[in-house]
PDB file of C-alpha atoms in Angstrom:
ATOM      1  CA  MET A  13      -4.140 -57.148  -7.749  1.00 77.00           C
ATOM      2  CA  ILE A  14      -2.811 -53.504  -5.913  1.00 85.00           C
ATOM      3  CA  ILE A  15      -5.193 -53.309  -3.437  1.00 86.00           C
ATOM      4  CA  TYR A  16      -4.331 -57.023  -1.995  1.00 86.00           C
ATOM      5  CA  VAL A  17      -0.355 -55.653  -2.048  1.00 89.00           C
ATOM      6  CA  LEU A  18      -1.375 -52.838  -0.726  1.00 92.00           C
ATOM      7  CA  ILE A  19      -3.487 -54.465   2.487  1.00 92.00           C
ATOM      8  CA  TYR A  20      -0.648 -56.977   2.623  1.00 91.00           C
ATOM      9  CA  LEU A  21       1.772 -54.410   3.010  1.00 93.00           C
ATOM     10  CA  ILE A  22      -0.253 -52.562   6.098  1.00 93.00           C
ATOM     11  CA  ILE A  23      -0.669 -55.965   7.590  1.00 93.00           C
ATOM     12  CA  ILE A  24       3.261 -56.450   7.373  1.00 93.00           C
ATOM     13  CA  GLY A  25       4.155 -53.112   8.520  1.00 94.00           C
ATOM     14  CA  ALA A  26       1.788 -53.290  11.608  1.00 93.00           C
ATOM     15  CA  ALA A  27       3.232 -56.808  12.521  1.00 93.00           C
ATOM     16  CA  VAL A  28       6.892 -55.775  12.598  1.00 92.00           C
ATOM     17  CA  LEU A  29       6.027 -52.526  14.587  1.00 92.00           C
ATOM     18  CA  ALA A  30       3.884 -55.019  17.378  1.00 91.00           C
ATOM     19  CA  VAL A  31       7.334 -57.141  17.455  1.00 89.00           C
ATOM     20  CA  ILE A  32      10.073 -54.181  17.498  1.00 87.00           C
ATOM     21  CA  SER A  33       8.314 -51.189  19.560  1.00 87.00           C
ATOM     22  CA  LYS A  34       9.450 -50.866  23.011  1.00 84.00           C
ATOM     23  CA  LYS A  35       6.203 -50.493  25.075  1.00 86.00           C
ATOM     24  CA  LEU A  36       3.738 -53.110  25.429  1.00 87.00           C
ATOM     25  CA  ILE A  37       0.629 -50.872  24.896  1.00 90.00           C
ATOM     26  CA  ASN A  38       1.891 -50.099  21.384  1.00 91.00           C
ATOM     27  CA  SER A  39       2.189 -53.405  20.642  1.00 91.00           C
ATOM     28  CA  ALA A  40      -1.255 -54.147  21.434  1.00 92.00           C
ATOM     29  CA  ILE A  41      -2.739 -51.216  19.381  1.00 93.00           C
ATOM     30  CA  MET A  42      -0.538 -52.423  16.720  1.00 93.00           C
ATOM     31  CA  LEU A  43      -1.806 -55.823  16.716  1.00 93.00           C
ATOM     32  CA  ALA A  44      -5.342 -54.185  17.038  1.00 94.00           C
ATOM     33  CA  VAL A  45      -4.395 -52.370  13.161  1.00 94.00           C
ATOM     34  CA  LEU A  46      -2.910 -55.644  12.178  1.00 94.00           C
ATOM     35  CA  SER A  47      -6.122 -57.416  12.796  1.00 94.00           C
ATOM     36  CA  ILE A  48      -8.088 -54.507  11.141  1.00 94.00           C
ATOM     37  CA  GLY A  49      -6.113 -55.198   7.879  1.00 94.00           C
ATOM     38  CA  VAL A  50      -6.645 -58.869   7.780  1.00 94.00           C
ATOM     39  CA  SER A  51     -10.107 -58.419   8.289  1.00 94.00           C
ATOM     40  CA  LEU A  52     -10.208 -55.776   5.007  1.00 93.00           C
ATOM     41  CA  LEU A  53      -8.277 -58.883   3.412  1.00 92.00           C
ATOM     42  CA  PHE A  54     -11.061 -61.042   4.353  1.00 92.00           C
ATOM     43  CA  PHE A  55     -13.839 -58.316   2.954  1.00 92.00           C
ATOM     44  CA  SER A  56     -12.351 -57.933  -0.499  1.00 91.00           C
ATOM     45  CA  TYR A  57     -11.588 -62.037  -0.712  1.00 88.00           C
ATOM     46  CA  GLU A  58     -15.391 -62.441  -0.588  1.00 87.00           C
ATOM     47  CA  ALA A  59     -15.667 -63.435   3.185  1.00 88.00           C
ATOM     48  CA  PRO A  60     -17.812 -61.323   4.736  1.00 89.00           C
ATOM     49  CA  TRP A  61     -18.635 -63.309   7.781  1.00 89.00           C
ATOM     50  CA  ALA A  62     -15.115 -63.974   8.685  1.00 90.00           C
ATOM     51  CA  GLY A  63     -14.083 -60.557   8.580  1.00 92.00           C
ATOM     52  CA  VAL A  64     -16.800 -59.181  10.307  1.00 92.00           C
ATOM     53  CA  PHE A  65     -15.948 -62.070  13.155  1.00 90.00           C
ATOM     54  CA  GLU A  66     -12.566 -60.693  13.106  1.00 90.00           C
ATOM     55  CA  LEU A  67     -13.015 -57.288  13.007  1.00 92.00           C
ATOM     56  CA  SER A  68     -15.539 -57.193  16.198  1.00 93.00           C
ATOM     57  CA  VAL A  69     -13.483 -60.062  17.838  1.00 91.00           C
ATOM     58  CA  CYS A  70     -10.071 -59.971  17.156  1.00 89.00           C
ATOM     59  CA  ALA A  71      -9.748 -56.024  16.805  1.00 89.00           C
ATOM     60  CA  GLY A  72     -12.101 -55.342  19.616  1.00 91.00           C
ATOM     61  CA  LEU A  73     -11.978 -57.896  22.531  1.00 92.00           C
ATOM     62  CA  ILE A  74      -8.490 -59.050  21.862  1.00 93.00           C
ATOM     63  CA  THR A  75      -7.027 -55.622  22.167  1.00 93.00           C
ATOM     64  CA  VAL A  76      -9.318 -54.769  24.933  1.00 93.00           C
ATOM     65  CA  ILE A  77      -7.921 -57.832  26.642  1.00 92.00           C
ATOM     66  CA  PHE A  78      -4.309 -57.340  26.067  1.00 91.00           C
ATOM     67  CA  ILE A  79      -4.911 -53.788  27.042  1.00 92.00           C
ATOM     68  CA  SER A  80      -6.232 -54.251  29.947  1.00 91.00           C
ATOM     69  CA  ALA A  81      -3.770 -57.244  30.993  1.00 90.00           C
ATOM     70  CA  VAL A  82      -0.736 -54.715  30.272  1.00 89.00           C
ATOM     71  CA  SER A  83      -1.823 -52.271  32.610  1.00 88.00           C
ATOM     72  CA  LEU A  84      -2.688 -54.747  35.408  1.00 87.00           C
ATOM     73  CA  VAL A  85       0.977 -55.973  34.679  1.00 85.00           C
ATOM     74  CA  LYS A  86       3.719 -53.253  35.944  1.00 72.00           C
ATOM     75  CA  GLN A  87       5.838 -53.121  33.362  1.00 62.00           C
ATOM     76  CA  ASP A  88       9.620 -52.662  33.830  1.00 61.00           C
ATOM     77  CA  ASP A  89      10.926 -53.355  30.443  1.00 56.00           C
ATOM     78  CA  GLU A  90      14.568 -52.221  31.108  1.00 54.00           C
ATOM     79  CA  GLU A  91      14.560 -55.892  33.320  1.00 57.00           C
ATOM     80  CA  PHE A  92      14.421 -57.721  29.948  1.00 60.00           C
ATOM     81  CA  LYS A  93      17.904 -57.397  28.226  1.00 62.00           C
ATOM     82  CA  GLU A  94      17.351 -59.085  25.216  1.00 62.00           C
ATOM     83  CA  ASP A  95      20.131 -60.207  23.320  1.00 64.00           C
ATOM     84  CA  ARG A  96      18.932 -60.339  19.617  1.00 65.00           C
ATOM     85  CA  THR A  97      22.296 -60.565  18.274  1.00 68.00           C
ATOM     86  CA  LYS A  98      22.496 -64.190  17.803  1.00 68.00           C
ATOM     87  CA  TYR A  99      19.254 -64.019  16.149  1.00 72.00           C
ATOM     88  CA  LYS A 100      20.387 -61.722  12.861  1.00 73.00           C
ATOM     89  CA  ILE A 101      20.666 -64.980  10.891  1.00 78.00           C
ATOM     90  CA  PHE A 102      16.570 -65.439  11.015  1.00 76.00           C
ATOM     91  CA  PRO A 103      15.954 -63.024   8.175  1.00 76.00           C
ATOM     92  CA  LEU A 104      18.529 -64.914   6.118  1.00 81.00           C
ATOM     93  CA  ILE A 105      16.457 -68.620   6.949  1.00 83.00           C
ATOM     94  CA  LEU A 106      13.673 -66.520   6.090  1.00 80.00           C
ATOM     95  CA  MET A 107      14.580 -65.897   2.314  1.00 80.00           C
ATOM     96  CA  ALA A 108      16.100 -69.036   2.132  1.00 84.00           C
ATOM     97  CA  PHE A 109      12.725 -70.737   2.805  1.00 82.00           C
ATOM     98  CA  ILE A 110      10.906 -68.015   0.415  1.00 79.00           C
ATOM     99  CA  ILE A 111      13.513 -68.609  -2.353  1.00 80.00           C
ATOM    100  CA  ILE A 112      13.115 -72.766  -1.916  1.00 84.00           C
ATOM    101  CA  SER A 113       9.653 -72.546  -1.744  1.00 79.00           C
ATOM    102  CA  SER A 114       8.815 -70.565  -4.694  1.00 75.00           C
ATOM    103  CA  ILE A 115      10.797 -73.004  -6.743  1.00 78.00           C
ATOM    104  CA  PHE A 116       9.108 -76.369  -5.076  1.00 78.00           C
ATOM    105  CA  VAL A 117       5.362 -74.780  -4.197  1.00 76.00           C
ATOM    106  CA  PRO A 118       3.735 -73.633  -7.362  1.00 73.00           C
ATOM    107  CA  ASP A 119       3.263 -77.195  -8.602  1.00 76.00           C
ATOM    108  CA  TYR A 120       1.503 -78.090  -5.839  1.00 75.00           C
ATOM    109  CA  PHE A 121      -0.687 -74.877  -5.944  1.00 72.00           C
ATOM    110  CA  MET A 122      -1.360 -76.087  -9.587  1.00 74.00           C
ATOM    111  CA  LYS A 123      -2.760 -79.332  -8.299  1.00 74.00           C
ATOM    112  CA  LEU A 124      -4.432 -77.437  -5.593  1.00 69.00           C
ATOM    113  CA  SER A 125      -6.748 -75.549  -7.661  1.00 69.00           C
ATOM    114  CA  GLY A 126      -7.621 -78.749  -9.420  1.00 69.00           C
ATOM    115  CA  PHE A 127      -9.363 -79.753  -5.799  1.00 67.00           C
ATOM    116  CA  ALA A 128     -11.879 -76.919  -6.955  1.00 64.00           C
ATOM    117  CA  VAL A 129     -13.744 -79.735  -9.013  1.00 58.00           C
ATOM    118  CA  TYR A 130     -14.593 -81.434  -5.637  1.00 61.00           C
ATOM    119  CA  VAL A 131     -15.059 -78.534  -3.155  1.00 59.00           C
ATOM    120  CA  ASN A 132     -17.058 -76.839  -5.854  1.00 57.00           C
ATOM    121  CA  ASN A 133     -20.396 -75.929  -3.464  1.00 60.00           C
ATOM    122  CA  SER A 134     -19.861 -72.077  -2.531  1.00 57.00           C
ATOM    123  CA  ASN A 135     -23.077 -71.381  -4.153  1.00 67.00           C
ATOM    124  CA  GLU A 136     -24.450 -72.795  -0.708  1.00 72.00           C
ATOM    125  CA  SER A 137     -25.123 -70.360   2.332  1.00 77.00           C
ATOM    126  CA  ILE A 138     -22.561 -70.003   5.286  1.00 77.00           C
ATOM    127  CA  GLY A 139     -25.688 -70.750   7.534  1.00 79.00           C
ATOM    128  CA  LYS A 140     -25.985 -74.223   5.817  1.00 79.00           C
ATOM    129  CA  PHE A 141     -22.191 -74.688   6.714  1.00 77.00           C
ATOM    130  CA  ILE A 142     -22.480 -73.789  10.060  1.00 79.00           C
ATOM    131  CA  TRP A 143     -25.342 -75.414  11.144  1.00 81.00           C
ATOM    132  CA  LEU A 144     -25.713 -78.335   8.594  1.00 80.00           C
ATOM    133  CA  TYR A 145     -22.296 -79.375   7.726  1.00 78.00           C
ATOM    134  CA  ARG A 146     -20.490 -78.077  10.679  1.00 79.00           C
ATOM    135  CA  GLY A 147     -22.978 -78.150  13.666  1.00 79.00           C
ATOM    136  CA  ILE A 148     -21.427 -81.161  15.818  1.00 85.00           C
ATOM    137  CA  ASP A 149     -18.362 -77.993  16.271  1.00 84.00           C
ATOM    138  CA  ILE A 150     -20.935 -76.117  17.762  1.00 86.00           C
ATOM    139  CA  ILE A 151     -21.231 -78.450  20.841  1.00 89.00           C
ATOM    140  CA  GLY A 152     -16.918 -78.489  20.648  1.00 88.00           C
ATOM    141  CA  GLN A 153     -17.040 -74.354  20.743  1.00 88.00           C
ATOM    142  CA  ILE A 154     -19.640 -74.835  23.864  1.00 91.00           C
ATOM    143  CA  THR A 155     -16.985 -76.849  25.237  1.00 92.00           C
ATOM    144  CA  ILE A 156     -13.806 -75.028  25.082  1.00 91.00           C
ATOM    145  CA  LEU A 157     -15.958 -71.859  25.932  1.00 91.00           C
ATOM    146  CA  SER A 158     -17.252 -73.090  29.330  1.00 93.00           C
ATOM    147  CA  ALA A 159     -14.012 -74.941  30.199  1.00 92.00           C
ATOM    148  CA  SER A 160     -12.001 -71.278  29.578  1.00 90.00           C
ATOM    149  CA  VAL A 161     -14.815 -69.909  31.906  1.00 91.00           C
ATOM    150  CA  PHE A 162     -13.964 -72.213  34.808  1.00 91.00           C
ATOM    151  CA  VAL A 163     -10.348 -71.762  33.794  1.00 89.00           C
ATOM    152  CA  ILE A 164     -10.315 -68.221  34.847  1.00 87.00           C
ATOM    153  CA  LYS A 165     -12.988 -68.535  37.606  1.00 87.00           C
ATOM    154  CA  HIS A 166     -10.715 -70.653  39.174  1.00 87.00           C
ATOM    155  CA  ILE A 167      -7.446 -68.647  38.419  1.00 84.00           C
ATOM    156  CA  PHE A 168      -9.267 -65.713  40.135  1.00 82.00           C
ATOM    157  CA  PHE A 169     -10.245 -67.636  42.867  1.00 79.00           C
ATOM    158  CA  ARG A 170     -10.672 -65.583  46.370  1.00 75.00           C
ATOM    159  CA  LYS A 171     -10.037 -67.713  49.870  1.00 70.00           C
ATOM    160  CA  SER A 172     -12.610 -64.963  51.288  1.00 67.00           C
ATOM    161  CA  ASP A 173     -15.565 -66.107  49.469  1.00 60.00           C
ATOM    162  CA  THR A 174     -15.465 -69.539  51.474  1.00 59.00           C
ATOM    163  CA  LEU A 175     -14.126 -68.623  54.424  1.00 58.00           C
ATOM    164  CA  GLU A 176     -16.752 -66.255  55.187  1.00 58.00           C
ATOM    165  CA  GLU A 177     -19.643 -68.479  54.486  1.00 56.00           C
ATOM    166  CA  LYS A 178     -18.003 -71.010  56.851  1.00 51.00           C
TER     167      LYS A 178
ATOM    168  CA  MET B   9     -13.874 -67.447 -10.289  1.00 42.00           C
ATOM    169  CA  SER B  10     -14.685 -63.431 -10.347  1.00 42.00           C
ATOM    170  CA  MET B  11     -11.325 -62.289 -10.105  1.00 45.00           C
ATOM    171  CA  THR B  12      -7.643 -63.643 -10.449  1.00 49.00           C
ATOM    172  CA  ILE B  13      -5.896 -64.513  -7.568  1.00 54.00           C
ATOM    173  CA  ASN B  14      -2.335 -65.277  -7.349  1.00 71.00           C
ATOM    174  CA  TYR B  15      -1.581 -67.758  -4.677  1.00 71.00           C
ATOM    175  CA  PRO B  16       1.505 -67.615  -4.558  1.00 74.00           C
ATOM    176  CA  LEU B  17       2.125 -63.897  -3.781  1.00 79.00           C
ATOM    177  CA  ASP B  18      -0.162 -64.744  -1.185  1.00 83.00           C
ATOM    178  CA  TRP B  19       2.114 -67.631   0.117  1.00 82.00           C
ATOM    179  CA  PHE B  20       4.884 -65.561  -0.500  1.00 84.00           C
ATOM    180  CA  PHE B  21       3.312 -62.803   2.560  1.00 88.00           C
ATOM    181  CA  ILE B  22       2.018 -65.778   4.530  1.00 90.00           C
ATOM    182  CA  SER B  23       5.561 -66.825   4.833  1.00 88.00           C
ATOM    183  CA  VAL B  24       6.856 -63.425   5.985  1.00 89.00           C
ATOM    184  CA  LEU B  25       3.873 -63.017   8.617  1.00 91.00           C
ATOM    185  CA  PHE B  26       4.532 -66.469   9.987  1.00 90.00           C
ATOM    186  CA  PHE B  27       8.478 -65.420  10.441  1.00 89.00           C
ATOM    187  CA  ILE B  28       7.483 -62.403  11.864  1.00 90.00           C
ATOM    188  CA  GLY B  29       5.520 -64.193  14.825  1.00 91.00           C
ATOM    189  CA  ALA B  30       7.802 -67.100  15.246  1.00 90.00           C
ATOM    190  CA  TYR B  31      10.983 -64.342  15.309  1.00 88.00           C
ATOM    191  CA  CYS B  32       9.100 -62.538  18.287  1.00 88.00           C
ATOM    192  CA  MET B  33       8.201 -65.770  19.780  1.00 89.00           C
ATOM    193  CA  ILE B  34      11.771 -67.014  19.974  1.00 86.00           C
ATOM    194  CA  VAL B  35      13.520 -63.751  20.343  1.00 86.00           C
ATOM    195  CA  SER B  36      11.339 -62.200  23.738  1.00 84.00           C
ATOM    196  CA  ARG B  37      11.497 -63.313  26.987  1.00 83.00           C
ATOM    197  CA  ASN B  38       8.493 -61.079  28.170  1.00 85.00           C
ATOM    198  CA  ILE B  39       5.408 -63.591  28.124  1.00 87.00           C
ATOM    199  CA  ILE B  40       2.765 -61.079  27.030  1.00 89.00           C
ATOM    200  CA  ARG B  41       5.159 -60.773  23.764  1.00 90.00           C
ATOM    201  CA  LEU B  42       4.692 -64.370  23.196  1.00 91.00           C
ATOM    202  CA  LEU B  43       1.292 -64.293  23.290  1.00 92.00           C
ATOM    203  CA  ILE B  44       1.653 -61.521  20.486  1.00 93.00           C
ATOM    204  CA  GLY B  45       3.918 -63.783  18.236  1.00 93.00           C
ATOM    205  CA  PHE B  46       1.266 -66.664  18.606  1.00 94.00           C
ATOM    206  CA  GLU B  47      -1.511 -63.928  17.760  1.00 93.00           C
ATOM    207  CA  ILE B  48       0.383 -62.952  14.597  1.00 94.00           C
ATOM    208  CA  ILE B  49       1.104 -66.665  13.635  1.00 95.00           C
ATOM    209  CA  SER B  50      -2.665 -67.574  13.895  1.00 94.00           C
ATOM    210  CA  LYS B  51      -3.042 -64.583  12.127  1.00 94.00           C
ATOM    211  CA  SER B  52      -1.239 -65.784   9.152  1.00 94.00           C
ATOM    212  CA  ALA B  53      -3.198 -69.235   9.294  1.00 94.00           C
ATOM    213  CA  MET B  54      -6.252 -67.484   8.948  1.00 93.00           C
ATOM    214  CA  ILE B  55      -5.234 -65.631   5.980  1.00 93.00           C
ATOM    215  CA  ALA B  56      -3.627 -69.168   4.270  1.00 91.00           C
ATOM    216  CA  ILE B  57      -7.335 -70.636   5.027  1.00 91.00           C
ATOM    217  CA  ILE B  58      -8.848 -67.778   3.534  1.00 90.00           C
ATOM    218  CA  ALA B  59      -6.869 -67.996   0.610  1.00 88.00           C
ATOM    219  CA  SER B  60      -7.120 -71.220  -0.137  1.00 84.00           C
ATOM    220  CA  GLY B  61     -10.640 -71.278   0.376  1.00 85.00           C
ATOM    221  CA  GLN B  62     -11.055 -68.485  -2.379  1.00 83.00           C
ATOM    222  CA  HIS B  63      -8.709 -70.516  -4.609  1.00 79.00           C
ATOM    223  CA  THR B  64     -10.595 -73.752  -4.483  1.00 78.00           C
ATOM    224  CA  ASN B  65     -14.033 -72.184  -4.854  1.00 77.00           C
ATOM    225  CA  ALA B  66     -15.131 -73.058  -1.426  1.00 80.00           C
ATOM    226  CA  ILE B  67     -14.970 -69.927   0.673  1.00 83.00           C
ATOM    227  CA  ASN B  68     -18.031 -70.464   2.682  1.00 84.00           C
ATOM    228  CA  LEU B  69     -16.349 -73.797   4.385  1.00 84.00           C
ATOM    229  CA  ALA B  70     -13.139 -71.613   4.620  1.00 87.00           C
ATOM    230  CA  GLN B  71     -15.545 -68.845   6.682  1.00 89.00           C
ATOM    231  CA  SER B  72     -17.248 -71.701   8.912  1.00 88.00           C
ATOM    232  CA  LEU B  73     -13.427 -72.887   9.702  1.00 89.00           C
ATOM    233  CA  ILE B  74     -12.573 -69.200  10.406  1.00 91.00           C
ATOM    234  CA  ILE B  75     -15.436 -68.422  12.681  1.00 90.00           C
ATOM    235  CA  ILE B  76     -14.018 -71.704  15.122  1.00 89.00           C
ATOM    236  CA  MET B  77     -10.734 -70.855  14.868  1.00 91.00           C
ATOM    237  CA  ILE B  78     -11.243 -66.899  16.342  1.00 92.00           C
ATOM    238  CA  LEU B  79     -13.219 -68.814  19.063  1.00 91.00           C
ATOM    239  CA  VAL B  80     -10.348 -70.754  20.088  1.00 91.00           C
ATOM    240  CA  GLU B  81      -7.886 -68.038  19.615  1.00 92.00           C
ATOM    241  CA  VAL B  82     -10.095 -65.836  22.036  1.00 92.00           C
ATOM    242  CA  VAL B  83     -10.130 -68.412  24.548  1.00 93.00           C
ATOM    243  CA  VAL B  84      -6.179 -69.185  24.276  1.00 93.00           C
ATOM    244  CA  ILE B  85      -5.674 -65.193  24.920  1.00 93.00           C
ATOM    245  CA  ALA B  86      -7.836 -64.770  27.690  1.00 92.00           C
ATOM    246  CA  THR B  87      -6.709 -67.912  29.691  1.00 92.00           C
ATOM    247  CA  GLY B  88      -3.060 -67.157  28.993  1.00 91.00           C
ATOM    248  CA  LEU B  89      -3.492 -63.537  30.050  1.00 91.00           C
ATOM    249  CA  ALA B  90      -5.301 -64.444  32.975  1.00 91.00           C
ATOM    250  CA  LEU B  91      -2.476 -66.887  34.179  1.00 89.00           C
ATOM    251  CA  ILE B  92       0.275 -63.994  33.396  1.00 89.00           C
ATOM    252  CA  VAL B  93      -1.590 -61.749  35.182  1.00 89.00           C
ATOM    253  CA  LYS B  94      -2.097 -64.325  38.338  1.00 87.00           C
ATOM    254  CA  PHE B  95       2.004 -64.990  37.943  1.00 85.00           C
ATOM    255  CA  HIS B  96       2.328 -61.578  38.353  1.00 87.00           C
ATOM    256  CA  ASN B  97       0.758 -61.099  41.332  1.00 85.00           C
ATOM    257  CA  LYS B  98       2.744 -63.672  42.882  1.00 83.00           C
ATOM    258  CA  TYR B  99       6.238 -62.993  41.880  1.00 80.00           C
ATOM    259  CA  GLN B 100       6.227 -59.918  40.934  1.00 81.00           C
ATOM    260  CA  THR B 101       7.757 -60.404  37.059  1.00 79.00           C
ATOM    261  CA  ILE B 102       6.896 -61.443  33.826  1.00 81.00           C
ATOM    262  CA  ASP B 103      10.265 -62.707  32.760  1.00 81.00           C
ATOM    263  CA  ILE B 104       9.947 -66.074  31.013  1.00 79.00           C
ATOM    264  CA  LYS B 105      13.652 -66.701  32.593  1.00 78.00           C
ATOM    265  CA  LYS B 106      11.899 -66.720  36.128  1.00 76.00           C
ATOM    266  CA  LEU B 107       9.887 -69.549  35.309  1.00 75.00           C
ATOM    267  CA  MET B 108      12.608 -71.718  35.423  1.00 74.00           C
ATOM    268  CA  ASN B 109      12.668 -71.484  39.201  1.00 71.00           C
ATOM    269  CA  LEU B 110       9.114 -73.586  39.734  1.00 65.00           C
ATOM    270  CA  LYS B 111      10.538 -76.360  38.440  1.00 63.00           C
ATOM    271  CA  GLY B 112      10.376 -78.819  41.557  1.00 55.00           C
TER     272      GLY B 112
END
């Protein structure tokens, strides 16, 4: 139980540093640390495939995309005079939410553990889940990926490509 | 179940992480920081799915959901950052308040 709390503290600390750091590049790096913490949590929850995807995609690819975008966008953070004083009430809302949910929610969690009877098929392999039970989602994934490729192609569309052909 | 999982503890940290991301999305005027807050919120949702999958002993179903979710997240982040870079090339700012000038 100690190791979970340690991993969670790493995650929370990285999230707080990502929010409060002045430079955007530090925020991107702290986001990578947060992803590494989440993947460690997945590994300790006996979910290795999700951990591998998280570590390779979220900690690798998204960090590279973020850092390249931050370096392309010339940052001038002094421009943003953010008035954060009126949001000081936000942690109080968080505390109230946690206290109220700790009163009402554990009953729901006890009911949730009853669902384990109905979905107790964890002996089946992950490949069977992906290809057999959720195989139709592969079509949705391919559609989403191709849509994003077309969108990015049209965002960075250059007129000179077609004008020279004419 | 091989280990004792305390789901209310998970719930506590998940809600803290969600509120950190929501705070980042509400407060900041920089558009890239909005995407960072979105990323933190989606991480909290992923942890919730995996922890509840472990709790109900259906971890493989949760893993197959997480893989799909990671792909959708990457697509959203890549498209959003491409739009931000294009917007910055045209208007030389990434302030969310300046987007109000685009209404027509």
